[in-house]
Amino acid sequence: MLRHEFHPGKLVAGLFLLLVAVVYAGDAGGAWEAPWFVALPLVMAGLFLAGVAAAIHGIRPRGAGRPGGAKSVKEPRD
């Protein structure tokens, strides 16, 4: 399996959208009553936290072994 870069902002946004889906699925199934406007604060909070997570992830220092990080320069041997 190919490795890919971790994007925590997408993870947080996806979890909050999944939470909205669970809330409305519970409402549709009769488990509880959810007002129609409950999705807006959940989605907005999820997008805000996703932006914070992506910003924190984007400003961290990159190591030498990571893509886009500092590359070590080898000196030529004689």
PDB file of N, CA, C and O in Angstrom:
ATOM      1  N   MET A   1       0.844  -1.164   0.000  1.00  0.00           N
ATOM      2  CA  MET A   1       0.000   0.000   0.000  1.00  0.00           C
ATOM      3  C   MET A   1       0.895   1.235   0.000  1.00  0.00           C
ATOM      4  O   MET A   1       1.858   1.318   0.742  1.00  0.00           O
ATOM      5  N   LEU A   2       0.549   2.205  -0.808  1.00  0.00           N
ATOM      6  CA  LEU A   2       1.324   3.426  -0.881  1.00  0.00           C
ATOM      7  C   LEU A   2       1.083   4.288   0.350  1.00  0.00           C
ATOM      8  O   LEU A   2      -0.040   4.391   0.844  1.00  0.00           O
ATOM      9  N   ARG A   3       2.148   4.896   0.838  1.00  0.00           N
ATOM     10  CA  ARG A   3       2.039   5.780   1.993  1.00  0.00           C
ATOM     11  C   ARG A   3       1.638   7.166   1.509  1.00  0.00           C
ATOM     12  O   ARG A   3       1.987   7.581   0.420  1.00  0.00           O
ATOM     13  N   HIS A   4       0.924   7.870   2.328  1.00  0.00           N
ATOM     14  CA  HIS A   4       0.512   9.225   1.986  1.00  0.00           C
ATOM     15  C   HIS A   4       0.723  10.134   3.187  1.00  0.00           C
ATOM     16  O   HIS A   4       0.864   9.673   4.310  1.00  0.00           O
ATOM     17  N   GLU A   5       0.732  11.426   2.929  1.00  0.00           N
ATOM     18  CA  GLU A   5       0.938  12.391   3.997  1.00  0.00           C
ATOM     19  C   GLU A   5      -0.311  12.493   4.854  1.00  0.00           C
ATOM     20  O   GLU A   5      -1.441  12.439   4.364  1.00  0.00           O
ATOM     21  N   PHE A   6      -0.110  12.647   6.141  1.00  0.00           N
ATOM     22  CA  PHE A   6      -1.203  12.768   7.104  1.00  0.00           C
ATOM     23  C   PHE A   6      -1.742  14.199   7.093  1.00  0.00           C
ATOM     24  O   PHE A   6      -0.985  15.152   7.197  1.00  0.00           O
ATOM     25  N   HIS A   7      -3.056  14.352   6.966  1.00  0.00           N
ATOM     26  CA  HIS A   7      -3.717  15.657   6.967  1.00  0.00           C
ATOM     27  C   HIS A   7      -4.716  15.694   8.122  1.00  0.00           C
ATOM     28  O   HIS A   7      -5.868  15.268   7.977  1.00  0.00           O
ATOM     29  N   PRO A   8      -4.307  16.221   9.285  1.00  0.00           N
ATOM     30  CA  PRO A   8      -5.212  16.201  10.438  1.00  0.00           C
ATOM     31  C   PRO A   8      -6.440  17.082  10.263  1.00  0.00           C
ATOM     32  O   PRO A   8      -7.489  16.809  10.838  1.00  0.00           O
ATOM     33  N   GLY A   9      -6.350  18.133   9.454  1.00  0.00           N
ATOM     34  CA  GLY A   9      -7.510  18.995   9.230  1.00  0.00           C
ATOM     35  C   GLY A   9      -8.637  18.250   8.541  1.00  0.00           C
ATOM     36  O   GLY A   9      -9.810  18.399   8.888  1.00  0.00           O
ATOM     37  N   LYS A  10      -8.281  17.431   7.568  1.00  0.00           N
ATOM     38  CA  LYS A  10      -9.299  16.643   6.872  1.00  0.00           C
ATOM     39  C   LYS A  10      -9.925  15.609   7.811  1.00  0.00           C
ATOM     40  O   LYS A  10     -11.128  15.320   7.722  1.00  0.00           O
ATOM     41  N   LEU A  11      -9.125  15.049   8.703  1.00  0.00           N
ATOM     42  CA  LEU A  11      -9.633  14.079   9.669  1.00  0.00           C
ATOM     43  C   LEU A  11     -10.646  14.729  10.609  1.00  0.00           C
ATOM     44  O   LEU A  11     -11.734  14.190  10.824  1.00  0.00           O
ATOM     45  N   VAL A  12     -10.313  15.887  11.139  1.00  0.00           N
ATOM     46  CA  VAL A  12     -11.209  16.587  12.073  1.00  0.00           C
ATOM     47  C   VAL A  12     -12.499  16.998  11.365  1.00  0.00           C
ATOM     48  O   VAL A  12     -13.598  16.811  11.901  1.00  0.00           O
ATOM     49  N   ALA A  13     -12.379  17.547  10.159  1.00  0.00           N
ATOM     50  CA  ALA A  13     -13.580  17.950   9.411  1.00  0.00           C
ATOM     51  C   ALA A  13     -14.461  16.739   9.122  1.00  0.00           C
ATOM     52  O   ALA A  13     -15.689  16.804   9.267  1.00  0.00           O
ATOM     53  N   GLY A  14     -13.861  15.642   8.737  1.00  0.00           N
ATOM     54  CA  GLY A  14     -14.631  14.431   8.452  1.00  0.00           C
ATOM     55  C   GLY A  14     -15.331  13.885   9.681  1.00  0.00           C
ATOM     56  O   GLY A  14     -16.472  13.418   9.600  1.00  0.00           O
ATOM     57  N   LEU A  15     -14.671  13.942  10.831  1.00  0.00           N
ATOM     58  CA  LEU A  15     -15.298  13.457  12.061  1.00  0.00           C
ATOM     59  C   LEU A  15     -16.494  14.312  12.464  1.00  0.00           C
ATOM     60  O   LEU A  15     -17.521  13.786  12.908  1.00  0.00           O
ATOM     61  N   PHE A  16     -16.383  15.624  12.290  1.00  0.00           N
ATOM     62  CA  PHE A  16     -17.518  16.489  12.629  1.00  0.00           C
ATOM     63  C   PHE A  16     -18.675  16.298  11.644  1.00  0.00           C
ATOM     64  O   PHE A  16     -19.839  16.329  12.043  1.00  0.00           O
ATOM     65  N   LEU A  17     -18.374  16.102  10.380  1.00  0.00           N
ATOM     66  CA  LEU A  17     -19.459  15.842   9.417  1.00  0.00           C
ATOM     67  C   LEU A  17     -20.110  14.491   9.692  1.00  0.00           C
ATOM     68  O   LEU A  17     -21.330  14.339   9.536  1.00  0.00           O
ATOM     69  N   LEU A  18     -19.316  13.530  10.129  1.00  0.00           N
ATOM     70  CA  LEU A  18     -19.874  12.239  10.524  1.00  0.00           C
ATOM     71  C   LEU A  18     -20.762  12.391  11.766  1.00  0.00           C
ATOM     72  O   LEU A  18     -21.814  11.742  11.861  1.00  0.00           O
ATOM     73  N   LEU A  19     -20.363  13.270  12.686  1.00  0.00           N
ATOM     74  CA  LEU A  19     -21.180  13.541  13.863  1.00  0.00           C
ATOM     75  C   LEU A  19     -22.535  14.134  13.469  1.00  0.00           C
ATOM     76  O   LEU A  19     -23.574  13.746  14.013  1.00  0.00           O
ATOM     77  N   VAL A  20     -22.533  15.052  12.513  1.00  0.00           N
ATOM     78  CA  VAL A  20     -23.797  15.635  12.031  1.00  0.00           C
ATOM     79  C   VAL A  20     -24.674  14.539  11.419  1.00  0.00           C
ATOM     80  O   VAL A  20     -25.887  14.492  11.660  1.00  0.00           O
ATOM     81  N   ALA A  21     -24.068  13.644  10.671  1.00  0.00           N
ATOM     82  CA  ALA A  21     -24.833  12.551  10.065  1.00  0.00           C
ATOM     83  C   ALA A  21     -25.427  11.637  11.131  1.00  0.00           C
ATOM     84  O   ALA A  21     -26.578  11.196  11.010  1.00  0.00           O
ATOM     85  N   VAL A  22     -24.683  11.365  12.181  1.00  0.00           N
ATOM     86  CA  VAL A  22     -25.191  10.507  13.266  1.00  0.00           C
ATOM     87  C   VAL A  22     -26.333  11.199  13.996  1.00  0.00           C
ATOM     88  O   VAL A  22     -27.336  10.552  14.348  1.00  0.00           O
ATOM     89  N   VAL A  23     -26.204  12.505  14.222  1.00  0.00           N
ATOM     90  CA  VAL A  23     -27.277  13.245  14.910  1.00  0.00           C
ATOM     91  C   VAL A  23     -28.564  13.176  14.101  1.00  0.00           C
ATOM     92  O   VAL A  23     -29.640  12.890  14.641  1.00  0.00           O
ATOM     93  N   TYR A  24     -28.479  13.409  12.800  1.00  0.00           N
ATOM     94  CA  TYR A  24     -29.698  13.380  11.984  1.00  0.00           C
ATOM     95  C   TYR A  24     -30.198  11.960  11.736  1.00  0.00           C
ATOM     96  O   TYR A  24     -31.403  11.750  11.586  1.00  0.00           O
ATOM     97  N   ALA A  25     -29.322  10.975  11.733  1.00  0.00           N
ATOM     98  CA  ALA A  25     -29.768   9.581  11.611  1.00  0.00           C
ATOM     99  C   ALA A  25     -30.524   9.166  12.871  1.00  0.00           C
ATOM    100  O   ALA A  25     -31.536   8.461  12.799  1.00  0.00           O
ATOM    101  N   GLY A  26     -30.040   9.606  14.030  1.00  0.00           N
ATOM    102  CA  GLY A  26     -30.764   9.320  15.273  1.00  0.00           C
ATOM    103  C   GLY A  26     -32.110  10.007  15.311  1.00  0.00           C
ATOM    104  O   GLY A  26     -33.095   9.453  15.813  1.00  0.00           O
ATOM    105  N   ASP A  27     -32.174  11.206  14.752  1.00  0.00           N
ATOM    106  CA  ASP A  27     -33.448  11.920  14.685  1.00  0.00           C
ATOM    107  C   ASP A  27     -34.407  11.204  13.732  1.00  0.00           C
ATOM    108  O   ASP A  27     -35.591  11.053  14.031  1.00  0.00           O
ATOM    109  N   ALA A  28     -33.898  10.771  12.597  1.00  0.00           N
ATOM    110  CA  ALA A  28     -34.752  10.071  11.626  1.00  0.00           C
ATOM    111  C   ALA A  28     -35.213   8.716  12.159  1.00  0.00           C
ATOM    112  O   ALA A  28     -36.322   8.274  11.854  1.00  0.00           O
ATOM    113  N   GLY A  29     -34.378   8.071  12.945  1.00  0.00           N
ATOM    114  CA  GLY A  29     -34.741   6.770  13.507  1.00  0.00           C
ATOM    115  C   GLY A  29     -35.629   6.860  14.729  1.00  0.00           C
ATOM    116  O   GLY A  29     -36.093   5.839  15.232  1.00  0.00           O
ATOM    117  N   GLY A  30     -35.837   8.057  15.239  1.00  0.00           N
ATOM    118  CA  GLY A  30     -36.721   8.229  16.390  1.00  0.00           C
ATOM    119  C   GLY A  30     -36.022   8.065  17.726  1.00  0.00           C
ATOM    120  O   GLY A  30     -36.677   7.995  18.760  1.00  0.00           O
ATOM    121  N   ALA A  31     -34.691   7.990  17.737  1.00  0.00           N
ATOM    122  CA  ALA A  31     -33.971   7.826  18.994  1.00  0.00           C
ATOM    123  C   ALA A  31     -33.996   9.107  19.824  1.00  0.00           C
ATOM    124  O   ALA A  31     -34.040   9.058  21.047  1.00  0.00           O
ATOM    125  N   TRP A  32     -33.957  10.262  19.176  1.00  0.00           N
ATOM    126  CA  TRP A  32     -34.018  11.555  19.849  1.00  0.00           C
ATOM    127  C   TRP A  32     -34.536  12.599  18.875  1.00  0.00           C
ATOM    128  O   TRP A  32     -34.672  12.352  17.692  1.00  0.00           O
ATOM    129  N   GLU A  33     -34.788  13.771  19.392  1.00  0.00           N
ATOM    130  CA  GLU A  33     -35.300  14.879  18.579  1.00  0.00           C
ATOM    131  C   GLU A  33     -34.181  15.906  18.399  1.00  0.00           C
ATOM    132  O   GLU A  33     -33.676  16.454  19.373  1.00  0.00           O
ATOM    133  N   ALA A  34     -33.789  16.138  17.158  1.00  0.00           N
ATOM    134  CA  ALA A  34     -32.745  17.117  16.853  1.00  0.00           C
ATOM    135  C   ALA A  34     -33.383  18.271  16.093  1.00  0.00           C
ATOM    136  O   ALA A  34     -34.029  18.062  15.068  1.00  0.00           O
ATOM    137  N   PRO A  35     -33.206  19.505  16.574  1.00  0.00           N
ATOM    138  CA  PRO A  35     -33.746  20.652  15.840  1.00  0.00           C
ATOM    139  C   PRO A  35     -33.071  20.795  14.481  1.00  0.00           C
ATOM    140  O   PRO A  35     -31.946  20.336  14.277  1.00  0.00           O
ATOM    141  N   TRP A  36     -33.726  21.458  13.565  1.00  0.00           N
ATOM    142  CA  TRP A  36     -33.202  21.565  12.203  1.00  0.00           C
ATOM    143  C   TRP A  36     -31.912  22.370  12.138  1.00  0.00           C
ATOM    144  O   TRP A  36     -31.094  22.188  11.261  1.00  0.00           O
ATOM    145  N   PHE A  37     -31.715  23.289  13.088  1.00  0.00           N
ATOM    146  CA  PHE A  37     -30.558  24.181  13.032  1.00  0.00           C
ATOM    147  C   PHE A  37     -29.326  23.630  13.746  1.00  0.00           C
ATOM    148  O   PHE A  37     -28.318  24.318  13.830  1.00  0.00           O
ATOM    149  N   VAL A  38     -29.359  22.409  14.228  1.00  0.00           N
ATOM    150  CA  VAL A  38     -28.237  21.870  14.992  1.00  0.00           C
ATOM    151  C   VAL A  38     -27.005  21.611  14.108  1.00  0.00           C
ATOM    152  O   VAL A  38     -25.880  21.623  14.596  1.00  0.00           O
ATOM    153  N   ALA A  39     -27.199  21.429  12.826  1.00  0.00           N
ATOM    154  CA  ALA A  39     -26.079  21.110  11.938  1.00  0.00           C
ATOM    155  C   ALA A  39     -25.142  22.293  11.746  1.00  0.00           C
ATOM    156  O   ALA A  39     -23.915  22.112  11.667  1.00  0.00           O
ATOM    157  N   LEU A  40     -25.671  23.496  11.693  1.00  0.00           N
ATOM    158  CA  LEU A  40     -24.832  24.667  11.408  1.00  0.00           C
ATOM    159  C   LEU A  40     -23.740  24.888  12.458  1.00  0.00           C
ATOM    160  O   LEU A  40     -22.569  25.021  12.096  1.00  0.00           O
ATOM    161  N   PRO A  41     -24.045  24.901  13.757  1.00  0.00           N
ATOM    162  CA  PRO A  41     -22.961  25.078  14.729  1.00  0.00           C
ATOM    163  C   PRO A  41     -21.958  23.926  14.716  1.00  0.00           C
ATOM    164  O   PRO A  41     -20.768  24.142  14.900  1.00  0.00           O
ATOM    165  N   LEU A  42     -22.443  22.708  14.507  1.00  0.00           N
ATOM    166  CA  LEU A  42     -21.528  21.569  14.468  1.00  0.00           C
ATOM    167  C   LEU A  42     -20.577  21.649  13.278  1.00  0.00           C
ATOM    168  O   LEU A  42     -19.370  21.412  13.412  1.00  0.00           O
ATOM    169  N   VAL A  43     -21.098  21.989  12.117  1.00  0.00           N
ATOM    170  CA  VAL A  43     -20.255  22.092  10.926  1.00  0.00           C
ATOM    171  C   VAL A  43     -19.275  23.252  11.065  1.00  0.00           C
ATOM    172  O   VAL A  43     -18.090  23.117  10.744  1.00  0.00           O
ATOM    173  N   MET A  44     -19.740  24.388  11.575  1.00  0.00           N
ATOM    174  CA  MET A  44     -18.858  25.548  11.735  1.00  0.00           C
ATOM    175  C   MET A  44     -17.758  25.270  12.760  1.00  0.00           C
ATOM    176  O   MET A  44     -16.598  25.639  12.551  1.00  0.00           O
ATOM    177  N   ALA A  45     -18.100  24.620  13.862  1.00  0.00           N
ATOM    178  CA  ALA A  45     -17.084  24.276  14.861  1.00  0.00           C
ATOM    179  C   ALA A  45     -16.085  23.276  14.282  1.00  0.00           C
ATOM    180  O   ALA A  45     -14.880  23.375  14.528  1.00  0.00           O
ATOM    181  N   GLY A  46     -16.588  22.318  13.507  1.00  0.00           N
ATOM    182  CA  GLY A  46     -15.697  21.341  12.885  1.00  0.00           C
ATOM    183  C   GLY A  46     -14.745  21.971  11.894  1.00  0.00           C
ATOM    184  O   GLY A  46     -13.559  21.636  11.857  1.00  0.00           O
ATOM    185  N   LEU A  47     -15.253  22.902  11.086  1.00  0.00           N
ATOM    186  CA  LEU A  47     -14.384  23.572  10.123  1.00  0.00           C
ATOM    187  C   LEU A  47     -13.361  24.468  10.818  1.00  0.00           C
ATOM    188  O   LEU A  47     -12.204  24.559  10.392  1.00  0.00           O
ATOM    189  N   PHE A  48     -13.771  25.116  11.897  1.00  0.00           N
ATOM    190  CA  PHE A  48     -12.830  25.945  12.643  1.00  0.00           C
ATOM    191  C   PHE A  48     -11.716  25.092  13.249  1.00  0.00           C
ATOM    192  O   PHE A  48     -10.528  25.411  13.123  1.00  0.00           O
ATOM    193  N   LEU A  49     -12.090  23.990  13.900  1.00  0.00           N
ATOM    194  CA  LEU A  49     -11.082  23.122  14.512  1.00  0.00           C
ATOM    195  C   LEU A  49     -10.217  22.439  13.457  1.00  0.00           C
ATOM    196  O   LEU A  49      -9.027  22.200  13.691  1.00  0.00           O
ATOM    197  N   ALA A  50     -10.789  22.147  12.298  1.00  0.00           N
ATOM    198  CA  ALA A  50      -9.993  21.576  11.211  1.00  0.00           C
ATOM    199  C   ALA A  50      -8.961  22.583  10.718  1.00  0.00           C
ATOM    200  O   ALA A  50      -7.813  22.219  10.435  1.00  0.00           O
ATOM    201  N   GLY A  51      -9.344  23.844  10.635  1.00  0.00           N
ATOM    202  CA  GLY A  51      -8.398  24.880  10.240  1.00  0.00           C
ATOM    203  C   GLY A  51      -7.290  25.059  11.257  1.00  0.00           C
ATOM    204  O   GLY A  51      -6.119  25.227  10.902  1.00  0.00           O
ATOM    205  N   VAL A  52      -7.635  24.986  12.532  1.00  0.00           N
ATOM    206  CA  VAL A  52      -6.619  25.092  13.577  1.00  0.00           C
ATOM    207  C   VAL A  52      -5.664  23.909  13.510  1.00  0.00           C
ATOM    208  O   VAL A  52      -4.441  24.069  13.594  1.00  0.00           O
ATOM    209  N   ALA A  53      -6.202  22.711  13.338  1.00  0.00           N
ATOM    210  CA  ALA A  53      -5.354  21.518  13.250  1.00  0.00           C
ATOM    211  C   ALA A  53      -4.449  21.571  12.026  1.00  0.00           C
ATOM    212  O   ALA A  53      -3.269  21.218  12.099  1.00  0.00           O
ATOM    213  N   ALA A  54      -4.967  22.033  10.906  1.00  0.00           N
ATOM    214  CA  ALA A  54      -4.155  22.134   9.695  1.00  0.00           C
ATOM    215  C   ALA A  54      -3.082  23.201   9.850  1.00  0.00           C
ATOM    216  O   ALA A  54      -1.947  23.017   9.392  1.00  0.00           O
ATOM    217  N   ALA A  55      -3.408  24.301  10.511  1.00  0.00           N
ATOM    218  CA  ALA A  55      -2.417  25.360  10.711  1.00  0.00           C
ATOM    219  C   ALA A  55      -1.303  24.891  11.641  1.00  0.00           C
ATOM    220  O   ALA A  55      -0.119  25.139  11.390  1.00  0.00           O
ATOM    221  N   ILE A  56      -1.660  24.212  12.704  1.00  0.00           N
ATOM    222  CA  ILE A  56      -0.648  23.700  13.634  1.00  0.00           C
ATOM    223  C   ILE A  56       0.224  22.660  12.943  1.00  0.00           C
ATOM    224  O   ILE A  56       1.430  22.635  13.110  1.00  0.00           O
ATOM    225  N   HIS A  57      -0.400  21.824  12.153  1.00  0.00           N
ATOM    226  CA  HIS A  57       0.350  20.792  11.427  1.00  0.00           C
ATOM    227  C   HIS A  57       1.259  21.424  10.382  1.00  0.00           C
ATOM    228  O   HIS A  57       2.347  20.920  10.128  1.00  0.00           O
ATOM    229  N   GLY A  58       0.850  22.531   9.806  1.00  0.00           N
ATOM    230  CA  GLY A  58       1.622  23.172   8.751  1.00  0.00           C
ATOM    231  C   GLY A  58       2.802  23.985   9.240  1.00  0.00           C
ATOM    232  O   GLY A  58       3.752  24.197   8.496  1.00  0.00           O
ATOM    233  N   ILE A  59       2.789  24.439  10.506  1.00  0.00           N
ATOM    234  CA  ILE A  59       3.875  25.280  10.984  1.00  0.00           C
ATOM    235  C   ILE A  59       4.925  24.510  11.769  1.00  0.00           C
ATOM    236  O   ILE A  59       5.914  25.084  12.190  1.00  0.00           O
ATOM    237  N   ARG A  60       4.736  23.237  11.960  1.00  0.00           N
ATOM    238  CA  ARG A  60       5.729  22.475  12.711  1.00  0.00           C
ATOM    239  C   ARG A  60       7.001  22.325  11.882  1.00  0.00           C
ATOM    240  O   ARG A  60       6.954  22.286  10.659  1.00  0.00           O
ATOM    241  N   PRO A  61       8.139  22.231  12.530  1.00  0.00           N
ATOM    242  CA  PRO A  61       9.386  22.068  11.782  1.00  0.00           C
ATOM    243  C   PRO A  61       9.452  20.702  11.117  1.00  0.00           C
ATOM    244  O   PRO A  61       9.023  19.704  11.696  1.00  0.00           O
ATOM    245  N   ARG A  62       9.949  20.684   9.931  1.00  0.00           N
ATOM    246  CA  ARG A  62      10.060  19.419   9.203  1.00  0.00           C
ATOM    247  C   ARG A  62      11.437  18.825   9.435  1.00  0.00           C
ATOM    248  O   ARG A  62      12.433  19.509   9.401  1.00  0.00           O
ATOM    249  N   GLY A  63      11.467  17.529   9.616  1.00  0.00           N
ATOM    250  CA  GLY A  63      12.729  16.836   9.853  1.00  0.00           C
ATOM    251  C   GLY A  63      13.480  16.593   8.555  1.00  0.00           C
ATOM    252  O   GLY A  63      12.975  16.801   7.461  1.00  0.00           O
ATOM    253  N   ALA A  64      14.695  16.138   8.679  1.00  0.00           N
ATOM    254  CA  ALA A  64      15.533  15.902   7.506  1.00  0.00           C
ATOM    255  C   ALA A  64      15.019  14.732   6.671  1.00  0.00           C
ATOM    256  O   ALA A  64      15.225  14.689   5.466  1.00  0.00           O
ATOM    257  N   GLY A  65      14.337  13.802   7.293  1.00  0.00           N
ATOM    258  CA  GLY A  65      13.872  12.621   6.569  1.00  0.00           C
ATOM    259  C   GLY A  65      12.507  12.784   5.943  1.00  0.00           C
ATOM    260  O   GLY A  65      12.006  11.885   5.280  1.00  0.00           O
ATOM    261  N   ARG A  66      11.866  13.911   6.122  1.00  0.00           N
ATOM    262  CA  ARG A  66      10.517  14.108   5.594  1.00  0.00           C
ATOM    263  C   ARG A  66      10.552  14.829   4.255  1.00  0.00           C
ATOM    264  O   ARG A  66      11.445  15.611   3.999  1.00  0.00           O
ATOM    265  N   PRO A  67       9.567  14.586   3.422  1.00  0.00           N
ATOM    266  CA  PRO A  67       9.508  15.319   2.152  1.00  0.00           C
ATOM    267  C   PRO A  67       9.346  16.812   2.400  1.00  0.00           C
ATOM    268  O   PRO A  67       8.555  17.226   3.227  1.00  0.00           O
ATOM    269  N   GLY A  68      10.128  17.601   1.707  1.00  0.00           N
ATOM    270  CA  GLY A  68      10.052  19.040   1.870  1.00  0.00           C
ATOM    271  C   GLY A  68      10.874  19.557   3.022  1.00  0.00           C
ATOM    272  O   GLY A  68      10.904  20.739   3.291  1.00  0.00           O
ATOM    273  N   GLY A  69      11.525  18.656   3.737  1.00  0.00           N
ATOM    274  CA  GLY A  69      12.329  19.064   4.877  1.00  0.00           C
ATOM    275  C   GLY A  69      13.746  19.414   4.466  1.00  0.00           C
ATOM    276  O   GLY A  69      14.103  19.430   3.291  1.00  0.00           O
ATOM    277  N   ALA A  70      14.565  19.699   5.457  1.00  0.00           N
ATOM    278  CA  ALA A  70      15.962  20.039   5.189  1.00  0.00           C
ATOM    279  C   ALA A  70      16.691  18.807   4.674  1.00  0.00           C
ATOM    280  O   ALA A  70      16.552  17.719   5.216  1.00  0.00           O
ATOM    281  N   LYS A  71      17.447  18.981   3.639  1.00  0.00           N
ATOM    282  CA  LYS A  71      18.173  17.855   3.050  1.00  0.00           C
ATOM    283  C   LYS A  71      19.624  17.913   3.492  1.00  0.00           C
ATOM    284  O   LYS A  71      20.235  18.964   3.553  1.00  0.00           O
ATOM    285  N   SER A  72      20.150  16.754   3.801  1.00  0.00           N
ATOM    286  CA  SER A  72      21.554  16.711   4.188  1.00  0.00           C
ATOM    287  C   SER A  72      22.419  16.725   2.933  1.00  0.00           C
ATOM    288  O   SER A  72      22.105  16.074   1.938  1.00  0.00           O
ATOM    289  N   VAL A  73      23.491  17.474   3.004  1.00  0.00           N
ATOM    290  CA  VAL A  73      24.394  17.604   1.870  1.00  0.00           C
ATOM    291  C   VAL A  73      25.617  16.745   2.153  1.00  0.00           C
ATOM    292  O   VAL A  73      26.277  16.912   3.154  1.00  0.00           O
ATOM    293  N   LYS A  74      25.881  15.800   1.256  1.00  0.00           N
ATOM    294  CA  LYS A  74      27.053  14.956   1.406  1.00  0.00           C
ATOM    295  C   LYS A  74      28.232  15.585   0.688  1.00  0.00           C
ATOM    296  O   LYS A  74      28.093  16.046  -0.444  1.00  0.00           O
ATOM    297  N   GLU A  75      29.350  15.606   1.367  1.00  0.00           N
ATOM    298  CA  GLU A  75      30.547  16.152   0.749  1.00  0.00           C
ATOM    299  C   GLU A  75      31.176  15.101  -0.138  1.00  0.00           C
ATOM    300  O   GLU A  75      31.211  13.915   0.205  1.00  0.00           O
ATOM    301  N   PRO A  76      31.696  15.494  -1.301  1.00  0.00           N
ATOM    302  CA  PRO A  76      32.326  14.507  -2.195  1.00  0.00           C
ATOM    303  C   PRO A  76      33.613  13.986  -1.608  1.00  0.00           C
ATOM    304  O   PRO A  76      34.354  14.708  -0.943  1.00  0.00           O
ATOM    305  N   ARG A  77      33.832  12.709  -1.819  1.00  0.00           N
ATOM    306  CA  ARG A  77      35.067  12.077  -1.335  1.00  0.00           C
ATOM    307  C   ARG A  77      36.131  12.176  -2.410  1.00  0.00           C
ATOM    308  O   ARG A  77      35.857  12.119  -3.599  1.00  0.00           O
ATOM    309  N   ASP A  78      37.369  12.276  -1.981  1.00  0.00           N
ATOM    310  CA  ASP A  78      38.496  12.323  -2.921  1.00  0.00           C
ATOM    311  C   ASP A  78      38.941  10.941  -3.345  1.00  0.00           C
ATOM    312  O   ASP A  78      38.909   9.989  -2.759  1.00  0.00           O
TER     313      ASP A  78
END
